[in-house]
Every structure is written in C-alpha cells, then in structure tokens.
CSV table of C-alpha atoms and ligand atoms in Angstrom, one decimal:
chain,number,residue,atom,x,y,z
A,1,UNK,CA,17.3,3.9,16.4
A,2,UNK,CA,19.7,2.0,14.2
A,3,UNK,CA,21.1,3.8,11.1
A,4,UNK,CA,19.2,3.3,7.8
A,5,UNK,CA,20.7,0.6,5.8
A,6,UNK,CA,22.1,2.4,2.7
A,7,UNK,CA,21.5,-0.2,0.0
A,8,UNK,CA,22.9,0.8,-3.3
A,9,UNK,CA,20.4,0.7,-6.2
A,10,UNK,CA,20.5,1.7,-9.8
A,11,UNK,CA,17.3,2.4,-11.7
A,12,UNK,CA,17.3,3.1,-15.4
A,13,UNK,CA,15.4,6.2,-16.6
A,14,UNK,CA,12.7,4.0,-18.0
A,15,UNK,CA,12.2,2.3,-14.6
A,16,UNK,CA,12.0,5.6,-12.8
A,17,UNK,CA,9.4,6.7,-15.3
A,18,UNK,CA,7.5,3.5,-14.7
A,19,UNK,CA,7.6,4.2,-11.0
A,20,UNK,CA,6.3,7.7,-11.7
A,21,UNK,CA,3.5,6.2,-13.8
A,22,UNK,CA,2.5,4.1,-10.8
A,23,UNK,CA,2.5,6.9,-8.4
A,24,UNK,CA,0.3,8.9,-10.7
A,25,UNK,CA,-2.0,6.0,-11.5
A,26,UNK,CA,-2.6,5.2,-7.8
A,27,UNK,CA,-3.2,8.8,-6.9
A,28,UNK,CA,-5.6,9.1,-9.9
A,29,UNK,CA,-7.4,5.9,-9.1
A,30,UNK,CA,-8.1,7.0,-5.5
A,31,UNK,CA,-9.1,10.5,-6.5
A,32,UNK,CA,-11.6,9.1,-9.0
A,33,UNK,CA,-13.0,6.8,-6.4
A,34,UNK,CA,-13.5,9.7,-4.1
A,35,UNK,CA,-15.7,11.3,-6.8
A,36,UNK,CA,-17.5,8.1,-7.7
A,37,UNK,CA,-18.4,7.3,-4.1
A,38,UNK,CA,-20.2,10.7,-4.0
A,39,UNK,CA,-22.0,9.8,-7.2
A,40,UNK,CA,-23.3,6.6,-5.5
A,41,UNK,CA,-21.5,4.3,-7.9
A,42,UNK,CA,-19.3,2.6,-5.4
A,43,UNK,CA,-20.7,-0.3,-3.4
A,44,UNK,CA,-18.0,-0.4,-0.7
A,45,UNK,CA,-16.3,1.7,1.9
A,46,UNK,CA,-13.6,3.7,0.3
A,47,UNK,CA,-10.4,4.2,2.3
A,48,UNK,CA,-8.1,6.3,0.1
A,49,UNK,CA,-4.4,6.4,0.5
A,50,UNK,CA,-4.0,9.8,-1.1
A,51,UNK,CA,-0.7,11.2,0.1
A,52,UNK,CA,0.7,7.7,0.9
A,53,UNK,CA,1.4,6.5,-2.7
A,54,UNK,CA,5.2,6.6,-2.3
A,55,UNK,CA,5.0,3.7,0.2
A,56,UNK,CA,3.1,1.4,-2.2
A,57,UNK,CA,5.3,2.2,-5.2
A,58,UNK,CA,8.6,2.0,-3.2
A,59,UNK,CA,7.7,-1.3,-1.7
A,60,UNK,CA,6.0,-3.1,-4.6
A,61,UNK,CA,8.2,-1.9,-7.5
A,62,UNK,CA,10.2,-4.9,-8.8
A,63,UNK,CA,8.6,-7.5,-6.6
A,64,UNK,CA,8.5,-11.0,-8.0
A,65,UNK,CA,5.2,-12.6,-8.9
A,66,UNK,CA,6.0,-15.3,-6.4
A,67,UNK,CA,6.5,-12.8,-3.5
A,68,UNK,CA,3.4,-12.3,-1.5
A,69,UNK,CA,1.9,-9.0,-0.3
A,70,UNK,CA,-0.7,-8.6,2.5
A,71,UNK,CA,-2.3,-5.3,1.7
A,72,UNK,CA,-4.7,-3.4,4.0
A,73,UNK,CA,-7.8,-1.2,3.4
A,74,UNK,CA,-5.8,1.8,2.2
A,75,UNK,CA,-3.5,-0.2,-0.2
A,76,UNK,CA,-5.6,-0.6,-3.3
A,77,UNK,CA,-2.5,0.6,-5.3
A,78,UNK,CA,-0.7,-2.6,-4.1
A,79,UNK,CA,-3.3,-4.7,-5.9
A,80,UNK,CA,-2.7,-2.8,-9.1
A,81,UNK,CA,1.1,-3.0,-8.9
A,82,UNK,CA,1.0,-6.7,-8.1
A,83,UNK,CA,-1.0,-7.4,-11.3
A,84,UNK,CA,-4.7,-6.8,-10.8
A,85,UNK,CA,-5.8,-4.8,-13.9
A,86,UNK,CA,-7.6,-1.5,-13.4
A,87,UNK,CA,-10.9,-2.9,-14.9
A,88,UNK,CA,-11.1,-5.7,-12.4
A,89,UNK,CA,-10.2,-3.4,-9.5
A,90,UNK,CA,-12.8,-0.9,-10.5
A,91,UNK,CA,-15.4,-3.7,-10.9
A,92,UNK,CA,-14.5,-4.8,-7.4
A,93,UNK,CA,-15.3,-1.4,-6.0
A,94,UNK,CA,-18.6,-1.4,-7.9
A,95,UNK,CA,-19.4,-4.9,-6.6
A,96,UNK,CA,-19.8,-6.2,-10.1
A,97,UNK,CA,-19.6,-9.8,-11.3
A,98,UNK,CA,-16.3,-8.9,-13.0
A,99,UNK,CA,-14.6,-7.9,-9.7
A,100,UNK,CA,-12.2,-10.0,-7.7
A,101,UNK,CA,-14.9,-11.4,-5.4
A,102,UNK,CA,-17.6,-11.3,-8.1
A,103,UNK,CA,-19.6,-8.8,-6.1
A,104,UNK,CA,-19.9,-10.9,-3.0
A,105,UNK,CA,-17.8,-8.8,-0.7
A,106,UNK,CA,-17.1,-5.3,0.5
A,107,UNK,CA,-14.2,-4.4,-1.8
A,108,UNK,CA,-11.5,-4.7,0.8
A,109,UNK,CA,-11.1,-8.4,1.6
A,110,UNK,CA,-10.3,-10.1,-1.6
A,111,UNK,CA,-7.0,-11.8,-2.4
A,112,UNK,CA,-5.6,-13.3,-5.6
A,113,UNK,CA,-3.6,-16.5,-5.0
A,114,UNK,CA,-2.1,-16.5,-8.5
A,115,UNK,CA,-0.7,-13.0,-8.0
A,116,UNK,CA,0.5,-13.5,-4.5
A,117,UNK,CA,-2.1,-11.2,-2.8
A,118,UNK,CA,-3.5,-12.1,0.5
A,119,UNK,CA,-7.1,-11.1,1.2
A,120,UNK,CA,-7.1,-9.3,4.4
A,121,UNK,CA,-9.7,-9.6,7.1
A,122,UNK,CA,-11.3,-6.6,8.9
A,123,UNK,CA,-9.6,-7.2,12.2
A,124,UNK,CA,-6.6,-4.9,12.5
A,125,UNK,CA,-3.4,-6.7,13.0
A,126,UNK,CA,-4.9,-10.1,12.2
A,127,UNK,CA,-3.2,-10.2,8.8
A,128,UNK,CA,0.3,-10.1,10.4
A,129,UNK,CA,0.4,-13.6,11.9
A,130,UNK,CA,-0.9,-14.9,8.6
A,131,UNK,CA,1.8,-13.0,6.8
A,132,UNK,CA,4.4,-14.6,9.1
A,133,UNK,CA,2.8,-18.0,8.4
A,134,UNK,CA,3.2,-17.4,4.6
A,135,UNK,CA,6.9,-16.4,5.2
A,136,UNK,CA,7.3,-19.6,7.3
A,137,UNK,CA,6.1,-21.6,4.3
A,138,UNK,CA,8.8,-20.0,2.2
A,139,UNK,CA,11.4,-20.9,4.8
A,140,UNK,CA,10.2,-24.5,5.1
A,141,UNK,CA,10.1,-24.9,1.3
A,142,UNK,CA,13.6,-23.3,1.0
A,143,UNK,CA,12.5,-20.8,-1.6
A,144,UNK,CA,13.8,-17.2,-1.6
A,145,UNK,CA,10.5,-15.5,-1.9
A,146,UNK,CA,9.5,-12.8,0.5
A,147,UNK,CA,6.3,-11.5,2.1
A,148,UNK,CA,5.5,-7.8,2.4
A,149,UNK,CA,3.1,-7.2,5.2
A,150,UNK,CA,1.4,-3.8,5.6
A,151,UNK,CA,-0.1,-2.3,8.7
A,152,UNK,CA,-0.9,1.1,10.2
A,153,UNK,CA,0.7,2.5,13.3
A,154,UNK,CA,-2.7,1.9,15.0
A,155,UNK,CA,-2.5,-1.8,14.3
A,156,UNK,CA,0.9,-2.0,15.9
A,157,UNK,CA,-0.8,-1.6,19.3
A,158,UNK,CA,-2.7,-4.9,18.8
A,159,UNK,CA,-1.5,-8.2,20.3
A,160,UNK,CA,-1.4,-9.9,16.9
A,161,UNK,CA,1.3,-7.5,15.7
A,162,UNK,CA,3.6,-8.5,18.6
A,163,UNK,CA,3.0,-12.2,18.2
A,164,UNK,CA,3.8,-11.9,14.5
A,165,UNK,CA,7.0,-10.0,15.0
A,166,UNK,CA,8.1,-12.3,17.7
A,167,UNK,CA,7.5,-15.4,15.6
A,168,UNK,CA,9.2,-13.8,12.6
A,169,UNK,CA,12.2,-12.8,14.7
A,170,UNK,CA,12.6,-16.2,16.4
A,171,UNK,CA,12.2,-18.0,13.0
A,172,UNK,CA,14.3,-15.5,11.0
A,173,UNK,CA,11.5,-15.4,8.5
A,174,UNK,CA,11.7,-13.8,5.0
A,175,UNK,CA,9.2,-11.0,5.7
A,176,UNK,CA,9.3,-7.2,5.5
A,177,UNK,CA,6.9,-5.4,7.8
A,178,UNK,CA,5.8,-2.1,6.4
A,179,UNK,CA,4.2,0.3,8.8
A,180,UNK,CA,2.3,3.1,7.1
A,181,UNK,CA,2.4,5.6,9.9
A,182,UNK,CA,-0.1,8.2,8.7
A,183,UNK,CA,-0.4,9.8,12.2
A,184,UNK,CA,-4.0,8.8,12.9
A,185,UNK,CA,-5.8,5.6,13.6
A,186,UNK,CA,-9.3,6.7,12.5
A,187,UNK,CA,-9.7,9.9,14.7
A,188,UNK,CA,-7.1,9.0,17.2
A,189,UNK,CA,-3.7,10.7,16.9
A,190,UNK,CA,-0.5,8.8,17.4
A,191,UNK,CA,0.4,10.3,20.8
A,192,UNK,CA,-2.8,9.1,22.4
A,193,UNK,CA,-2.0,5.5,21.5
A,194,UNK,CA,1.7,5.1,21.8
A,195,UNK,CA,4.3,6.3,24.4
A,196,UNK,CA,7.1,6.2,21.8
A,197,UNK,CA,7.8,8.3,18.7
A,198,UNK,CA,8.8,5.5,16.3
A,199,UNK,CA,7.0,2.2,15.7
A,200,UNK,CA,10.3,1.1,14.2
A,201,UNK,CA,12.0,0.6,17.6
A,202,UNK,CA,9.5,-2.2,18.4
A,203,UNK,CA,11.5,-4.5,16.0
A,204,UNK,CA,14.4,-4.4,18.4
A,205,UNK,CA,12.4,-6.2,21.1
A,206,UNK,CA,12.0,-9.1,18.7
A,207,UNK,CA,15.6,-9.3,17.6
A,208,UNK,CA,15.7,-7.6,14.2
A,209,UNK,CA,16.2,-4.2,12.7
A,210,UNK,CA,13.6,-1.5,12.4
A,211,UNK,CA,14.1,1.8,10.5
A,212,UNK,CA,12.0,4.9,10.4
A,213,UNK,CA,12.1,6.7,7.0
A,214,UNK,CA,10.4,9.4,5.0
A,215,UNK,CA,7.4,7.5,3.6
A,216,UNK,CA,6.7,10.4,1.2
A,217,UNK,CA,9.9,9.8,-0.7
A,218,UNK,CA,9.4,7.0,-3.2
A,219,UNK,CA,13.1,6.4,-3.6
A,220,UNK,CA,13.9,6.3,0.1
A,221,UNK,CA,11.1,3.7,0.5
A,222,UNK,CA,12.5,1.8,-2.5
A,223,UNK,CA,16.0,1.9,-1.1
A,224,UNK,CA,15.0,0.7,2.4
A,225,UNK,CA,12.8,-2.1,0.9
A,226,UNK,CA,15.6,-3.3,-1.4
A,227,UNK,CA,17.9,-3.7,1.6
A,228,UNK,CA,15.2,-5.6,3.5
A,229,UNK,CA,14.3,-7.8,0.6
A,230,UNK,CA,18.0,-8.7,0.0
A,231,UNK,CA,18.4,-9.7,3.7
A,232,UNK,CA,15.1,-11.7,3.7
A,233,UNK,CA,16.0,-13.5,0.5
A,234,UNK,CA,19.5,-14.2,1.9
A,235,UNK,CA,18.2,-15.9,5.0
A,236,UNK,CA,18.9,-13.0,7.3
A,237,UNK,CA,15.3,-12.6,8.5
A,238,UNK,CA,12.8,-9.8,8.9
A,239,UNK,CA,13.0,-6.1,8.8
A,240,UNK,CA,10.5,-3.5,10.0
A,241,UNK,CA,10.3,-0.3,7.9
A,242,UNK,CA,8.2,2.5,9.4
A,243,UNK,CA,7.2,4.9,6.7
A,244,UNK,CA,6.2,8.3,8.1
A,245,UNK,CA,3.4,9.8,6.0
A,246,UNK,CA,-0.1,11.3,6.2
A,247,UNK,CA,-3.4,10.6,4.7
A,248,UNK,CA,-5.0,13.6,3.1
A,249,UNK,CA,-8.6,12.4,3.3
A,250,UNK,CA,-10.5,11.2,6.3
A,251,UNK,CA,-10.2,7.6,7.5
A,252,UNK,CA,-12.8,6.8,4.8
A,253,UNK,CA,-14.7,8.9,2.4
A,254,UNK,CA,-17.6,9.3,4.9
A,255,UNK,CA,-15.2,10.8,7.5
A,256,UNK,CA,-14.8,14.6,7.3
A,257,UNK,CA,-11.7,14.4,9.6
A,258,UNK,CA,-12.8,17.3,11.9
A,259,UNK,CA,-10.3,16.0,14.5
A,260,UNK,CA,-7.3,17.6,12.7
A,261,UNK,CA,-6.4,21.2,11.8
A,262,UNK,CA,-6.3,22.8,8.4
A,263,UNK,CA,-2.7,23.9,9.2
A,264,UNK,CA,-1.6,20.3,9.8
A,265,UNK,CA,-3.1,19.1,6.6
A,266,UNK,CA,-1.5,22.0,4.7
A,267,UNK,CA,1.9,21.2,6.2
A,268,UNK,CA,1.7,17.6,5.0
A,269,UNK,CA,0.4,18.6,1.6
A,270,UNK,CA,3.5,20.6,1.2
A,271,UNK,CA,5.3,17.2,1.5
A,272,UNK,CA,3.3,15.7,-1.3
A,273,UNK,CA,5.3,12.8,-2.7
A,274,UNK,CA,4.4,13.6,-6.3
A,275,UNK,CA,6.0,17.0,-6.8
A,276,UNK,CA,9.0,15.8,-4.9
A,277,UNK,CA,9.4,12.9,-7.3
A,278,UNK,CA,8.6,15.1,-10.3
A,279,UNK,CA,11.3,17.6,-9.4
A,280,UNK,CA,13.8,14.8,-8.9
A,281,UNK,CA,13.0,13.4,-12.4
A,282,UNK,CA,13.0,16.8,-14.1
A,283,UNK,CA,16.3,17.8,-12.5
A,284,UNK,CA,17.9,14.6,-14.0
A,285,UNK,CA,16.2,15.2,-17.4
A,286,UNK,CA,14.3,12.0,-17.1
A,287,UNK,CA,11.0,13.8,-17.2
A,288,UNK,CA,10.0,16.7,-19.4
A,289,UNK,CA,6.7,18.3,-20.4
A,290,UNK,CA,6.1,15.8,-23.2
A,291,UNK,CA,6.7,12.7,-21.0
A,292,UNK,CA,4.6,14.2,-18.3
A,293,UNK,CA,1.7,14.7,-20.7
A,294,UNK,CA,2.2,11.1,-21.9
A,295,UNK,CA,2.1,9.6,-18.4
A,296,UNK,CA,-0.9,11.8,-17.4
A,297,UNK,CA,-2.7,10.8,-20.7
A,298,UNK,CA,-2.1,7.1,-20.0
A,299,UNK,CA,-3.3,7.4,-16.4
A,300,UNK,CA,-6.5,9.1,-17.4
A,301,UNK,CA,-7.2,6.7,-20.3
A,302,UNK,CA,-6.7,3.7,-17.9
A,303,UNK,CA,-9.0,5.1,-15.3
A,304,UNK,CA,-11.7,6.2,-17.8
A,305,UNK,CA,-11.6,2.8,-19.4
A,306,UNK,CA,-11.9,1.1,-15.9
A,307,UNK,CA,-14.9,3.2,-14.9
A,308,UNK,CA,-16.6,2.6,-18.3
A,309,UNK,CA,-16.0,-1.1,-18.0
A,310,UNK,CA,-17.2,-1.4,-14.4
A,311,UNK,CA,-20.2,0.8,-15.1
A,312,UNK,CA,-21.4,-1.5,-17.9
A,313,UNK,CA,-20.3,-4.7,-16.2
A,314,UNK,CA,-23.1,-7.1,-15.1
A,315,UNK,CA,-24.3,-7.3,-11.5
A,316,UNK,CA,-23.7,-10.7,-9.7
A,317,UNK,CA,-26.6,-13.1,-10.2
A,318,UNK,CA,-28.5,-14.2,-7.1
A,319,UNK,CA,-28.2,-17.9,-8.1
A,320,UNK,CA,-24.4,-17.5,-8.0
A,321,UNK,CA,-24.3,-16.4,-4.4
A,322,UNK,CA,-23.1,-19.7,-3.1
A,323,UNK,CA,-20.7,-20.5,-5.9
A,324,UNK,CA,-17.0,-20.8,-4.9
A,325,UNK,CA,-17.8,-21.9,-1.3
A,326,UNK,CA,-15.4,-24.6,0.0
A,327,UNK,CA,-17.2,-25.7,3.1
B,401,TPP,C1,-9.0,-5.0,16.0
B,401,TPP,C2,-9.8,-3.9,15.4
B,401,TPP,N1,-10.1,-2.8,16.1
B,401,TPP,C3,-10.7,-1.7,15.5
B,401,TPP,C4,-11.1,-1.8,14.2
B,401,TPP,C5,-11.8,-0.6,13.5
B,401,TPP,N2,-10.9,0.1,12.7
B,401,TPP,C6,-10.8,-0.1,11.4
B,401,TPP,S1,-9.5,0.8,10.6
B,401,TPP,C7,-9.2,1.6,12.1
B,401,TPP,C8,-8.0,2.6,12.2
B,401,TPP,C9,-6.8,1.9,11.7
B,401,TPP,O1,-5.6,2.7,11.9
B,401,TPP,P1,-4.2,2.3,11.5
B,401,TPP,O2,-4.0,0.9,11.9
B,401,TPP,O3,-3.3,3.3,11.9
B,401,TPP,O4,-4.3,2.3,9.9
B,401,TPP,P2,-4.9,3.5,8.9
B,401,TPP,O5,-6.3,3.3,8.8
B,401,TPP,O6,-4.5,4.7,9.6
B,401,TPP,O7,-4.2,3.3,7.6
B,401,TPP,C10,-10.0,1.1,13.1
B,401,TPP,C11,-9.9,1.6,14.5
B,401,TPP,C12,-10.8,-3.0,13.5
B,401,TPP,N3,-11.0,-3.1,12.2
B,401,TPP,N4,-10.1,-4.0,14.1
C-alpha cells in the first residue's frame, strides 16, 4: 500500500464550522427520512448513509460548480452539498412535483446537469464508466474540472469498475474514485466477496495511486481528496481513495440487518465521525456550546422547513407523465 499523500491544507475556523454544519445536516436529513419512511410519507426506497457522513463532506467540500459528482444510493448528502436545496431533495423523496424528477422516479436516479450531478442508474458499477467518460470530456476540452465517482466496495467486484479504472489510468483522466467501504454489500460481508483487505490496491493494477484512509475522519478524507483533486487538475490523472467506514442502519430502511452482531455495530458507533469532529473543533476553540446550539438550530429549521414544504407540495399530474421525454 503506497503512503498516504500528505497534502497540506489550511481551513479557516468559519470553513471548519461550515463543514461541521454539513456533517450535522446530512446526519439529520437521513435520520428524519428514517422516521418519515415509517410514517409512510416517503415514496422511495431509503438508503441512509448514517455513519458515513465524513466521506461526503470531506470529498464535496470546496468542489467547484463545474466539477461533476456521480453519487450513489447512499449519497443523498452529496446532492445537498453540490447545491440541491433541502426542499427539493425532500420533495424528491416524497415523489412530489417539486422534486428533481417531478415525481416520476424512485428518488435515487435523478441528476442535475446545471449543478454537475450525474443521475445514477440502478446497476452497480455502471456509473463508473460514465464518470470516466465525463472526465474524458474534461480532458478533451482541456478544462481543469474533475469528476468524483462514488461506489461501494461491493461494486468494486463488478466488471464495469475495472473497465472504468483501466480507461482512466490509460487516459490519465481527471477523476477521483471514492470507495465507500462500509464493510457490507447488502447482507454480504467484505471477506465473502474479496480476497484482499484493501480495495485501494486495485488502483495499482491500472497504473495510478490508491490509498486507504479512515473514512470516519472528515479532515482525513478532505486531505486525501485535496491531494487527488490537485493531481487531477494538474493533468496527473486519477486517484482511488478507499474510505473505511460503516453504515449504521440496514442496507435500506426495510432491512433489519440481522446478519451482523450488536457488538460490531457498537464498536463502529464508537467511531462515530460526529463526536470526533466535535472534539477536534472544541479543542481548538472553534466550537463552543453557543455555536453548537446555533448549528443544531439551523439544521433542525432547514429539515423542518423541507418536510413542511414537501408535505404540502403538489403531486405530479397524470397529464405531465410524458413531459420532458427526449425520444
Ligand atoms: C449489478 C448489480 N447487482 C446487484 C444489485 C443489487 N444491489 C443494490 S445495492 C447492493 C449492495 C451494494 O453494496 P456496495 O456496492 O458495497 O454499496 P453499499 O450499498 O454498501 O453502499 C446490491 C447487491 C444491483 N443494483 N446491481
């Protein structure tokens, strides 16, 4: 395993607080969805990323509008950070006319071209060759934008993953592959699908660097991403960053996750990214009780407002079902 690239970064206290806000908002949004789905308000599968928030915040923070992201089913927070407002996102989950796909879609497959968000398909791994294709466009157009492509460790066993990495390596594409290694692909633990410990070493076979990092440490993720972004923008090609993490809930909200032990869950909860980041900020006097209350108040207000908005938003009209079709 190559050493982690120690990219220097400096974040002002306000920026660190902003990151903290995002971590809390994304956690809060998923937690609320988990409740709403039980109330029958959500018209979509809900695949929470509770426990994995540091990856989204560390990779999305500071991205340019022109950079593209290719988020997956568990990456709702990436939509929010790339610029989709909470009302629209909640409407999407409620399949309302005010959602991204105007109620025509299960919540997980919408993209937003203007914000640089690729709408993923259901087929695991299939987003990765498309992400490489996007990065190829940037190379051909000679612009220094970057693509961030997310995938789970499960998806890294699919052929598309390997084709995408090979093409990205051969073409030295401006792309950062982010593996959210949360230890399970649905009910299947990592060791039953891979004969290696680190997905990161797969990058070596395609001629570029891969690093495995603590995916529950928002600043470690940010640091690794900043290094990868600098290399990609500078024409030095792709990087694979494997973020080790754990999803606290089941694969989706209908999965009780009986395939794992309470002890294992408790162990990973003790590595919750939020208290770790909170302690870091408190120790540096960036966060105090007053600022914490302010962040928590804004998070709650944003989510409450989004739920109210989506609840009262109109359903899609049957006569609009075929609008926006291109072929
Ligand atoms: C090619 C393919 N096989 C199976 C599925 C069904 N499926 C959807 S999500 C999932 C588990 C994905 O695990 P991973 O890639 O590790 O991502 P995670 O859900 O853990 O974030 C499976 C098996 C699918 N969508 N596509």
